[in-house]
Every structure is written in C-alpha cells, then in structure tokens.
PDB file of C-alpha atoms in Angstrom:
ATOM      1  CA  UNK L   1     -24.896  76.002 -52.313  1.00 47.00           C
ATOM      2  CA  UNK L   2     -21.798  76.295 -55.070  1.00 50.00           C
ATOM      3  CA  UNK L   3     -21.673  78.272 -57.891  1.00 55.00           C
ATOM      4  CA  UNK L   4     -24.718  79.457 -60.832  1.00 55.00           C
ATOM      5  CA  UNK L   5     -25.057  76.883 -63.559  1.00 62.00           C
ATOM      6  CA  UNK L   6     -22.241  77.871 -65.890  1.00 59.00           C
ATOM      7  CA  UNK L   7     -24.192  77.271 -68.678  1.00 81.00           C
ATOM      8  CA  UNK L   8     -26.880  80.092 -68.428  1.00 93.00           C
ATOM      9  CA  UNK L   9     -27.245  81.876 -71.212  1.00 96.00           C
ATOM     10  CA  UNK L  10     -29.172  84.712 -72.628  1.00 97.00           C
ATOM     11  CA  UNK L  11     -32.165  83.904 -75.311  1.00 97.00           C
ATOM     12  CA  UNK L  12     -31.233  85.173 -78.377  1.00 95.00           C
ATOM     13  CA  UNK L  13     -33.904  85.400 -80.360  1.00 94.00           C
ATOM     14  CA  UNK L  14     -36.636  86.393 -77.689  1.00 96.00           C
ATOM     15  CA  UNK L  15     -35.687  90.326 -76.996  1.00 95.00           C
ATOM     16  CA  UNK L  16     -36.323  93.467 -78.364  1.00 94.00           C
ATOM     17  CA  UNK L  17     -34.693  95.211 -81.101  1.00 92.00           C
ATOM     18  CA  UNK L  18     -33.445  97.592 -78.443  1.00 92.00           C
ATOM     19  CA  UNK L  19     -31.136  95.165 -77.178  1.00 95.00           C
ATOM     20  CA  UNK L  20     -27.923  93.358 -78.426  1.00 95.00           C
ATOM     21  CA  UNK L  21     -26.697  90.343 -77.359  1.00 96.00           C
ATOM     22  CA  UNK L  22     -22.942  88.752 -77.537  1.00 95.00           C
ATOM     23  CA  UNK L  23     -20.400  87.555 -75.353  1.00 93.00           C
ATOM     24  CA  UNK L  24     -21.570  84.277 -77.111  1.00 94.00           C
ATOM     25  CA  UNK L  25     -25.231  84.845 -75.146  1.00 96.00           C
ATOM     26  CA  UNK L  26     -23.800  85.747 -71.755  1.00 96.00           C
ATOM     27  CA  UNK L  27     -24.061  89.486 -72.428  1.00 96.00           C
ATOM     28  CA  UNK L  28     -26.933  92.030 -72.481  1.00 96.00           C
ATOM     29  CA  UNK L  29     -26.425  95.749 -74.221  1.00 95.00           C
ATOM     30  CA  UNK L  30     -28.675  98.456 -74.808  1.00 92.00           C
ATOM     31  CA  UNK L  31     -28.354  99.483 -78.398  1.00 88.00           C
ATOM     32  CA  UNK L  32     -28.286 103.156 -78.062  1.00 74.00           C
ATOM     33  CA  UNK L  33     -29.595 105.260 -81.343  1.00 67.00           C
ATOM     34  CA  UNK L  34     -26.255 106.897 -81.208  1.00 53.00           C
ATOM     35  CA  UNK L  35     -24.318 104.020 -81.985  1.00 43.00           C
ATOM     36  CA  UNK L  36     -24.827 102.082 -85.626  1.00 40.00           C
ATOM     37  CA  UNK L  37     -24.513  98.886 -83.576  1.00 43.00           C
ATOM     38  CA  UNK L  38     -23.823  97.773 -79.664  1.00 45.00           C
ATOM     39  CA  UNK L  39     -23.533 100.589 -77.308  1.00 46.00           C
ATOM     40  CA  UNK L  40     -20.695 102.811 -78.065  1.00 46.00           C
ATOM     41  CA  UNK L  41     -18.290 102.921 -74.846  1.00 44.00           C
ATOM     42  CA  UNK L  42     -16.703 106.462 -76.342  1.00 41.00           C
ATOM     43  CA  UNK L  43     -20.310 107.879 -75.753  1.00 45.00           C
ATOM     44  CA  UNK L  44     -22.285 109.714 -73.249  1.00 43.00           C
ATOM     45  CA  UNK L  45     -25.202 109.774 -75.517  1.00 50.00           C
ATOM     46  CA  UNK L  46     -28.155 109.605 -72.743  1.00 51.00           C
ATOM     47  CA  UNK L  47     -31.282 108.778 -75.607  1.00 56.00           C
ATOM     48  CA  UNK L  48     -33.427 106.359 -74.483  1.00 56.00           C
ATOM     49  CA  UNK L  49     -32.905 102.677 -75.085  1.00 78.00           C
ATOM     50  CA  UNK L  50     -33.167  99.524 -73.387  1.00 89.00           C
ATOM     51  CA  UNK L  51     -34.825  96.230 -72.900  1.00 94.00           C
ATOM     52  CA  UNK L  52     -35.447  92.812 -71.780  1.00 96.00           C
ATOM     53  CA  UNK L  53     -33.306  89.882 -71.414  1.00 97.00           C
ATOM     54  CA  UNK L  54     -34.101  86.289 -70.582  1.00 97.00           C
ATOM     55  CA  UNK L  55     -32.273  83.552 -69.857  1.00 97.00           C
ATOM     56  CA  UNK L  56     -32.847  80.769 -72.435  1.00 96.00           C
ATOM     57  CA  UNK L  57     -33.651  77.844 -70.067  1.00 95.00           C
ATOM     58  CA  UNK L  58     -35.630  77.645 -66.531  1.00 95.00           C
ATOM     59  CA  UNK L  59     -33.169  77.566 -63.639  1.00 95.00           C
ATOM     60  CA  UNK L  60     -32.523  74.265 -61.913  1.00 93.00           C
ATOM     61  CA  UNK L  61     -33.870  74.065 -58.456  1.00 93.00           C
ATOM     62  CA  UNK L  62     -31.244  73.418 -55.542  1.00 89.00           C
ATOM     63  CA  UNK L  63     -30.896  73.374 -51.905  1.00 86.00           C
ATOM     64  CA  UNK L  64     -29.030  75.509 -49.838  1.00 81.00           C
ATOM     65  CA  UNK L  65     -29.941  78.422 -52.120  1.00 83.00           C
ATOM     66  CA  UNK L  66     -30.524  80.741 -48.963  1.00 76.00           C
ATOM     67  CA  UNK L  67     -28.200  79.930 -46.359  1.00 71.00           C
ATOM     68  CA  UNK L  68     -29.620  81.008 -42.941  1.00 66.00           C
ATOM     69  CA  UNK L  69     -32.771  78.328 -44.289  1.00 67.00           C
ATOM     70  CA  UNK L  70     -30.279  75.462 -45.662  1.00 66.00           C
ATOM     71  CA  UNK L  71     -33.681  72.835 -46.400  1.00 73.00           C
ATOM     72  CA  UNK L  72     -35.340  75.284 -48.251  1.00 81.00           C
ATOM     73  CA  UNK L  73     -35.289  74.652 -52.267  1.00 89.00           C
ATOM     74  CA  UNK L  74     -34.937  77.368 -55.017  1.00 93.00           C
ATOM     75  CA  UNK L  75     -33.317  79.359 -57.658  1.00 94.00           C
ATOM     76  CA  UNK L  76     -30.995  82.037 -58.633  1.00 94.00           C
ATOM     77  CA  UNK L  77     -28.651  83.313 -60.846  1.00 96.00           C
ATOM     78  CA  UNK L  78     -26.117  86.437 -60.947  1.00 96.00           C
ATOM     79  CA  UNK L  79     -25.084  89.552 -62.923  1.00 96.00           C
ATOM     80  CA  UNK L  80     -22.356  91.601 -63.216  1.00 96.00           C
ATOM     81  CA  UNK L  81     -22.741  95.702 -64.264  1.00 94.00           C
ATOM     82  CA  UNK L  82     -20.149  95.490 -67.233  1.00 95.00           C
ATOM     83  CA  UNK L  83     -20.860  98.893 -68.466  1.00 92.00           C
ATOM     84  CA  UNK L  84     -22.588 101.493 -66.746  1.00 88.00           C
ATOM     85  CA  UNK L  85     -23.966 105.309 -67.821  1.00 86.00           C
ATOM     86  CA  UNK L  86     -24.076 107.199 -64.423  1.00 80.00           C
ATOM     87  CA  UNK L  87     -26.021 110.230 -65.267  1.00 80.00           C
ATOM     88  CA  UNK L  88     -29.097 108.307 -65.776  1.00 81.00           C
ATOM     89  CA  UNK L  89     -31.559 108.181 -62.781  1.00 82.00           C
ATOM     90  CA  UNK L  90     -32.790 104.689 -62.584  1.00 85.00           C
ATOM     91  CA  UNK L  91     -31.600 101.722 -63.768  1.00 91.00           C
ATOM     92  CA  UNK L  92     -31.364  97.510 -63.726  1.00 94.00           C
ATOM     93  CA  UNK L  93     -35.193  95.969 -62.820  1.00 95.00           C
ATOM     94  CA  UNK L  94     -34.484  91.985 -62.055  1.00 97.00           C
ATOM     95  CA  UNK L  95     -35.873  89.129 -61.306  1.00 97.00           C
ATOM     96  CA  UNK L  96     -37.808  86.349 -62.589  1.00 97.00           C
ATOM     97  CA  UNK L  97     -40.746  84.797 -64.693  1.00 96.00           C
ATOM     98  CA  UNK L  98     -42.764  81.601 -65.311  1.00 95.00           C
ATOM     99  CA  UNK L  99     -43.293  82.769 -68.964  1.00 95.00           C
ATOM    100  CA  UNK L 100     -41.655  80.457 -70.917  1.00 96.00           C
ATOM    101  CA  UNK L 101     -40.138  82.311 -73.966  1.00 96.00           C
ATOM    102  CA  UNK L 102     -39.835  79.545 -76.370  1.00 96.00           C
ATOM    103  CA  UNK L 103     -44.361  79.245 -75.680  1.00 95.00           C
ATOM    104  CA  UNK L 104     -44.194  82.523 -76.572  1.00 95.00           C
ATOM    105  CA  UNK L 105     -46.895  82.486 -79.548  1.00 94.00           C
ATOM    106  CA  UNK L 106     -45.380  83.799 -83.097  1.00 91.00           C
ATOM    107  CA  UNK L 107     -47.677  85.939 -84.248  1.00 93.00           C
ATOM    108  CA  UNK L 108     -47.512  87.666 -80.985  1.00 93.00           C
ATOM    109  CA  UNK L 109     -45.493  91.492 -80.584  1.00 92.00           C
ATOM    110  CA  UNK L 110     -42.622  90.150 -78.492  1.00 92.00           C
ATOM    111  CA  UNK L 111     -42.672  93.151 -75.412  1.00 93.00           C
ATOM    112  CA  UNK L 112     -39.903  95.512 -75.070  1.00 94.00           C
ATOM    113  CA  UNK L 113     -39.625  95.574 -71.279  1.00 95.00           C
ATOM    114  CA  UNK L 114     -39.765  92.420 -68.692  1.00 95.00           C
ATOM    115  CA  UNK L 115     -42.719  94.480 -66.575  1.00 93.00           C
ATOM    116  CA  UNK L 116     -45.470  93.418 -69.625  1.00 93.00           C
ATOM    117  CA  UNK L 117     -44.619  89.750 -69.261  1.00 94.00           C
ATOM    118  CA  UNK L 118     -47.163  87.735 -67.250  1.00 92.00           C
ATOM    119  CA  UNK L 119     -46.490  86.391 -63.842  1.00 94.00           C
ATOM    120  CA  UNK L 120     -43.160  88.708 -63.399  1.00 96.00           C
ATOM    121  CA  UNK L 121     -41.714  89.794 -59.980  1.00 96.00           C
ATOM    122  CA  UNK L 122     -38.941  92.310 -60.594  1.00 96.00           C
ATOM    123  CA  UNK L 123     -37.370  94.540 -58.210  1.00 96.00           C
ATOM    124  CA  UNK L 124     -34.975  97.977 -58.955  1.00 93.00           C
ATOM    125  CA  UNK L 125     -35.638 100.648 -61.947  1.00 92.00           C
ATOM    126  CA  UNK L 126     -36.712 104.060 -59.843  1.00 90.00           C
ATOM    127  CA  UNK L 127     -36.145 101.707 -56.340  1.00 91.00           C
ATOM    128  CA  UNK L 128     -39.563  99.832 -57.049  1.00 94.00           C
ATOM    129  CA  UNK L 129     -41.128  96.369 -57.348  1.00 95.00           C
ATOM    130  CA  UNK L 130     -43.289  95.066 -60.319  1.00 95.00           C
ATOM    131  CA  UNK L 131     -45.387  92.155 -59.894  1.00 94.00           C
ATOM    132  CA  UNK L 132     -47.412  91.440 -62.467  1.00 88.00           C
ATOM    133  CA  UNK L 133     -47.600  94.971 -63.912  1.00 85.00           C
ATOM    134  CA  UNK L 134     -48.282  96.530 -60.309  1.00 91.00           C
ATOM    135  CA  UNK L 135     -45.667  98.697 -58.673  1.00 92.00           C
ATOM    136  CA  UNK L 136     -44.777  99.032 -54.861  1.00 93.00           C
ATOM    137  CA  UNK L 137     -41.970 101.047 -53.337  1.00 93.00           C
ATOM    138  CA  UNK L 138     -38.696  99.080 -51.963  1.00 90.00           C
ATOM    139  CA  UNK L 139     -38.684  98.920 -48.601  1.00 89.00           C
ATOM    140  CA  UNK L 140     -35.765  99.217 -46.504  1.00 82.00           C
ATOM    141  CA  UNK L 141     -34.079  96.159 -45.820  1.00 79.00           C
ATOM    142  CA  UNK L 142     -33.251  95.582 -41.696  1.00 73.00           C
ATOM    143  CA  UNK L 143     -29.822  97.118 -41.290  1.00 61.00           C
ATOM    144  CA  UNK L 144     -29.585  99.068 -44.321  1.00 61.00           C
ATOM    145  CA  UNK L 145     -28.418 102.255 -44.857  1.00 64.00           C
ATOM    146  CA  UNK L 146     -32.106 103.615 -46.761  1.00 74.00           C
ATOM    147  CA  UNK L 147     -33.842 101.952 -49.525  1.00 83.00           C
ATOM    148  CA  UNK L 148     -32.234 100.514 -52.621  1.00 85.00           C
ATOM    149  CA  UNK L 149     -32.031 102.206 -55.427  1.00 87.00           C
ATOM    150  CA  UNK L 150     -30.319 100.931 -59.079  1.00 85.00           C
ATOM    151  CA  UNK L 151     -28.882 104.433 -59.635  1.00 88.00           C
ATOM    152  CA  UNK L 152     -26.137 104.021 -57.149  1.00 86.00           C
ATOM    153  CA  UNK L 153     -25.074 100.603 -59.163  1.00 90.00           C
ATOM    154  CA  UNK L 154     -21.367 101.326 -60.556  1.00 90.00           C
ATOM    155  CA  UNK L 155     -19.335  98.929 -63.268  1.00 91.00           C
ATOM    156  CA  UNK L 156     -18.434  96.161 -61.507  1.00 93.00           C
ATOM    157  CA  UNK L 157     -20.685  95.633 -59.299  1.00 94.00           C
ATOM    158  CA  UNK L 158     -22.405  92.232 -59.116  1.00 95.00           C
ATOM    159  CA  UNK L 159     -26.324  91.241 -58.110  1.00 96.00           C
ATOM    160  CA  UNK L 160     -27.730  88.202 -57.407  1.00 95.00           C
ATOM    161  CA  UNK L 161     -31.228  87.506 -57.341  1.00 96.00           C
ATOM    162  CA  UNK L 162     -32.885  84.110 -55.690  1.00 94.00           C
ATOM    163  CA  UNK L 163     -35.985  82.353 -55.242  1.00 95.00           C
ATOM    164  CA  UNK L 164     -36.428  80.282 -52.330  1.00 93.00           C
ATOM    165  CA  UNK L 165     -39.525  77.615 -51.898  1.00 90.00           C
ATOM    166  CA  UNK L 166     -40.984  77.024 -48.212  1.00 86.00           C
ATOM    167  CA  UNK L 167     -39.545  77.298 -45.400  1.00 85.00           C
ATOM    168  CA  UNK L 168     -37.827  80.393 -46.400  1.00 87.00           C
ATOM    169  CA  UNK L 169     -40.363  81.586 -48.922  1.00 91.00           C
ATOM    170  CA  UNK L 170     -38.534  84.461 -50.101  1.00 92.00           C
ATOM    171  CA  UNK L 171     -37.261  86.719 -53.065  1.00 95.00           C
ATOM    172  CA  UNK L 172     -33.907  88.346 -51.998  1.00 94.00           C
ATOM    173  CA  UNK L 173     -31.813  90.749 -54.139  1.00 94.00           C
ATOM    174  CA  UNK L 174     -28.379  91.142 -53.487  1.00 93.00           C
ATOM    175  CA  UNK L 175     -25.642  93.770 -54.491  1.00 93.00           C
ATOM    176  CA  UNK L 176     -21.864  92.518 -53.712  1.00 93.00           C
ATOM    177  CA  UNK L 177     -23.203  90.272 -51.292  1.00 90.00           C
ATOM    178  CA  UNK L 178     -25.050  92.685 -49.521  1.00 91.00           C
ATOM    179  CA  UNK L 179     -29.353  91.844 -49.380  1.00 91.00           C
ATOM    180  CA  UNK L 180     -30.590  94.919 -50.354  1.00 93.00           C
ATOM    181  CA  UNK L 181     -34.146  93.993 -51.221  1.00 93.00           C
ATOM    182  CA  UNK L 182     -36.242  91.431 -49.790  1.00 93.00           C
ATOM    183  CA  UNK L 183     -39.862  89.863 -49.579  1.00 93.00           C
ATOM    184  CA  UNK L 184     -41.862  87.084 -49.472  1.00 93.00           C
ATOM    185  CA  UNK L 185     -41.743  84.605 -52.399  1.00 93.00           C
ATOM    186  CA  UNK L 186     -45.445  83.715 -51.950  1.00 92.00           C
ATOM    187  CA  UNK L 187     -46.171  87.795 -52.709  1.00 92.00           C
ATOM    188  CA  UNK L 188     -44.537  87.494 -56.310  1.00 92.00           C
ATOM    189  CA  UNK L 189     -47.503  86.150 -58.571  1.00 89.00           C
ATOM    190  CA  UNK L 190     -44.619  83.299 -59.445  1.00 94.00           C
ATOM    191  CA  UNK L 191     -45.094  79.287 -58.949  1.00 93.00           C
ATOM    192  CA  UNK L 192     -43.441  77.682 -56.292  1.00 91.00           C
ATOM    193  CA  UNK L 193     -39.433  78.197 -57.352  1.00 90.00           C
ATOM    194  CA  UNK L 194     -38.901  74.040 -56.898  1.00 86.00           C
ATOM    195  CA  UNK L 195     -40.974  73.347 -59.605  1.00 83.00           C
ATOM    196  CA  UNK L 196     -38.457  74.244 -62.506  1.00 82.00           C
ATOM    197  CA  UNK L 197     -41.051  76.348 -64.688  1.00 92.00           C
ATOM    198  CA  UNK L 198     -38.763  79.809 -63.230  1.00 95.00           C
ATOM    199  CA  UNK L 199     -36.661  81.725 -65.896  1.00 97.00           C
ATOM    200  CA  UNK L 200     -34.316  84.756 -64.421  1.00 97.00           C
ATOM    201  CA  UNK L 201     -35.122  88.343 -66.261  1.00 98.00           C
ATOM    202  CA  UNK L 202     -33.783  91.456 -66.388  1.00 97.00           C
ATOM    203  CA  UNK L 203     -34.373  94.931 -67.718  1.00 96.00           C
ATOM    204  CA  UNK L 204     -30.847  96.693 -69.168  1.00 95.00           C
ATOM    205  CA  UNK L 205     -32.291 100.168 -69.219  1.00 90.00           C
ATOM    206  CA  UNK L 206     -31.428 103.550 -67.290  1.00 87.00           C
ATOM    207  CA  UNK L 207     -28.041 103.769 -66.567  1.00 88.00           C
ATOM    208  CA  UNK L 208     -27.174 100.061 -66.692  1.00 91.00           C
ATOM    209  CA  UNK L 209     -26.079  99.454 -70.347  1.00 93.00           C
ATOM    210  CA  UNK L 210     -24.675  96.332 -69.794  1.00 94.00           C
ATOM    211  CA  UNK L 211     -24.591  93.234 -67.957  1.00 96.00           C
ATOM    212  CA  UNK L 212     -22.529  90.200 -68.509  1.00 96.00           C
ATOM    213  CA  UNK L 213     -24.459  86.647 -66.483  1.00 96.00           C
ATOM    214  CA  UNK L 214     -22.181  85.831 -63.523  1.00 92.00           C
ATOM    215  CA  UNK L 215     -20.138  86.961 -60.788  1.00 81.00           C
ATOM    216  CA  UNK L 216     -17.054  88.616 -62.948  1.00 70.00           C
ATOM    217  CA  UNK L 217     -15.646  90.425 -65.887  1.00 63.00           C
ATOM    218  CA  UNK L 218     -13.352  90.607 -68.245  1.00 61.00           C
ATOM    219  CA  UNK L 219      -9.654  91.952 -67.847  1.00 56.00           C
ATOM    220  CA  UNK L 220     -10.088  94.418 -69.922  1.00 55.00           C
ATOM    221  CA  UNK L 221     -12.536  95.786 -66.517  1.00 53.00           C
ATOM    222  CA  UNK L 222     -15.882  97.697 -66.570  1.00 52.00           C
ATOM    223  CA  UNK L 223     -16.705 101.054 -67.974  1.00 52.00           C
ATOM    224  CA  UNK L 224     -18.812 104.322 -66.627  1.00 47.00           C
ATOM    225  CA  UNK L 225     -19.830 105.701 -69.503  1.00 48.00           C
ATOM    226  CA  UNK L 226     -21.048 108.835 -67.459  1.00 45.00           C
ATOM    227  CA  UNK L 227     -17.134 109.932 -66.330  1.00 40.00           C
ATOM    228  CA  UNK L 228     -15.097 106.839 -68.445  1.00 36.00           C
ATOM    229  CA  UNK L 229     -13.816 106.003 -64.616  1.00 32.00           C
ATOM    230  CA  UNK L 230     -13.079 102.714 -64.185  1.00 31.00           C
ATOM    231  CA  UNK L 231     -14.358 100.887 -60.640  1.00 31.00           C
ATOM    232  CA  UNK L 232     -13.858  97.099 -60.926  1.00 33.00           C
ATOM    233  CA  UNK L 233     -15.554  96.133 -57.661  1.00 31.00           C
ATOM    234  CA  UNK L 234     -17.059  92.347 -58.912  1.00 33.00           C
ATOM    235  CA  UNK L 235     -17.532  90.898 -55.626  1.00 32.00           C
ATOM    236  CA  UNK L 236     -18.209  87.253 -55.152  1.00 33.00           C
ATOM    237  CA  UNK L 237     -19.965  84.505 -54.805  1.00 32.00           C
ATOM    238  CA  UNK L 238     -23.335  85.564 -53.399  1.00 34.00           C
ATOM    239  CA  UNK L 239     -23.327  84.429 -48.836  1.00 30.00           C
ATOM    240  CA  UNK L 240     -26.799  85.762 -48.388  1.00 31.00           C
ATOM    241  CA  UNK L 241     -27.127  86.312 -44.430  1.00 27.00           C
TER     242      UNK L 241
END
C-alpha cells in the first residue's frame, strides 16, 4: 500500500494555545507551564498541559490500506512518540475527524482537546474510545497480551492509525506494527473513509509530549522525560495482519 503521503503536515493555526508546533509542521509538543516556550526536555515537570493536533489537509483515499482486505479503500497516517514523560498515567488519544478545520467558524472558541470536535472516533488516553464525545473501554484485541493502554507507549515507538471503507469496514490502531485496537469503521460516527472529507487527529497529552508525523526520528533519538533513558525503538512501515 507504500508509504503515508510525505507531505502531511500539522495545521498551524487550528490548535490550542497548549500546544506548539515546529519541525516545520510535522511536530506536535505540549507546552508545559514550566517551560517559557516548547516543552523543556531537562524537565520532569508533570503540570498539566496538552492538546489537539490536526493534520492540515484530508487524507487521500487508497487501496490496499489494510492488507488481509487488499480491495478495500481508506486512509491512514503514522506517528512517532518523539518525547515521552513516563510517570504520567494515560496518554496519546488518536484517530480521525470529518471536521474540516479550515470550516471551522471564526468567531468560534477553537477546543482544546480532539474529544469536543464533532464526528471524532479516537482511541487511547486511560485505554478508551471516544466517538463523538461518548467513551467505551478498549477491548482486547484477538491475540493480545490484555487491553491497550497509551501509558506503556515509550520514545520511539511508532502508531499508525487507518480507516478502511467496505469490505473491511474497520478502524485499526497499531503500535510498531502490532494491531492493538480494533473495531468496526461503520461504529465511528465518521463518513465512509473513500470519500476524502477524513482528517487524522491526535491528542498530545498525558505522558506523550511529543509526536513527530511518520514512521521515524531524528538522530539525535527520542527522550523519556520521566528517567532521561533513551529507547529508540521506531519500527516501520505499518504490515497490519
């Protein structure tokens, strides 16, 4: 199904206050009150921060997206934990959204989290899904070791989410390859994922401060702000089974 659209970027303008981004719009911080600008990497400040970020443009339908179902049309994009805070007990919530940001009326309160956007599936936090505003527990995926939950996430590590249309009519979340969270696509209060009106979204909060778009990271490797231990784990290419 080849690689995410290399040009996915973060919208810049629609986010909270709460979050910084750089990395010329592929990054995503929390901007922690301890810090007079992007998170501080020296600190193990643990004050509440956090927010929403949005890619800038809808993802491009493709086939193939979910390889046991190659007909099936859909969507997806990746991101990599580039700095992590480990003694917070939830985390990343991802996903995606059919609110366009760039509709989003002006003299409107842009919201702080993803969860308060209409016609949002996300999946992770406290190991929960959020469909428009409602919460259900993850479930544990067949063959897993126990339920998924963001607070085991460490630097490094990469997730994937997808969308897949009919036949396969599903929303998968993957960590390092691995499916971790699954259900059906139809279940998501989202329009059908061909249809190009789908924008990927994800909450940096908890102890994900923050994420760079795509399956990598710099040399300069990840950071744990929790124990400033490095783990530079950034998997691959998503091979959904």
């Amino acid at each position: 199904r080849g690689s995410p659209d290399p040009e996915l970027l973060f919208h810049s303008a629609f986010k909270p206050r709460t979050i910084f981004i750089g990395g010329g719009g592929r990054t995503a911080e929390q901007l922690r009150p301890a810090a007079s600008g992007k998170a501080a990497r020296s600190s193990t400040s643990h004050l509440p921060s956090g927010g929403m970020a949005i890619l800038s443009k809808a993802l491009v339908p493709r086939a193939g997206v979910a390889r046991d179902i190659g007909a099936a049309r859909g969507v997806f994009f990746q991101v990599t934990i580039e700095v992590c805070d480990s003694a917070w007990e939830d985390g990343i919530g991802i996903g995606f959204t059919s609110t366009d940001p760039d509709q989003w009326p002006a003299n409107k309160v842009r919201p702080r989290y993803a969860t308060t956007l209409p016609r949002t599936c996300l999946c992770g936090y406290s190991g929960r899904w959020i469909i428009g505003g409602r919460s259900e527990i993850i479930r544990n995926v067949r063959g897993g070791a126990g339920a998924w939950t963001p607070k085991s996430l460490r630097a490094g590590d990469v997730i994937t989410a997808m969308l897949v249309a009919s036949p396969a009519d599903v929303l998968r979340i993957l960590v390092n390859d691995r499916v971790v969270a699954e259900r059906s696509a139809s279940q998501c209060d989202l329009p059908d994922p061909s249809s190009g009106r789908i924008w990927g979204v994800v909450d940096v909060d908890g102890c994900c401060v923050k994420v760079r778009l795509g399956a990598g990271i710099p040399e300069k490797g990840p950071v744990d702000l929790g124990d400033l231990a490095t783990s530079n784990t950034p998997g691959g290419l998503p091979r959904p089974c």
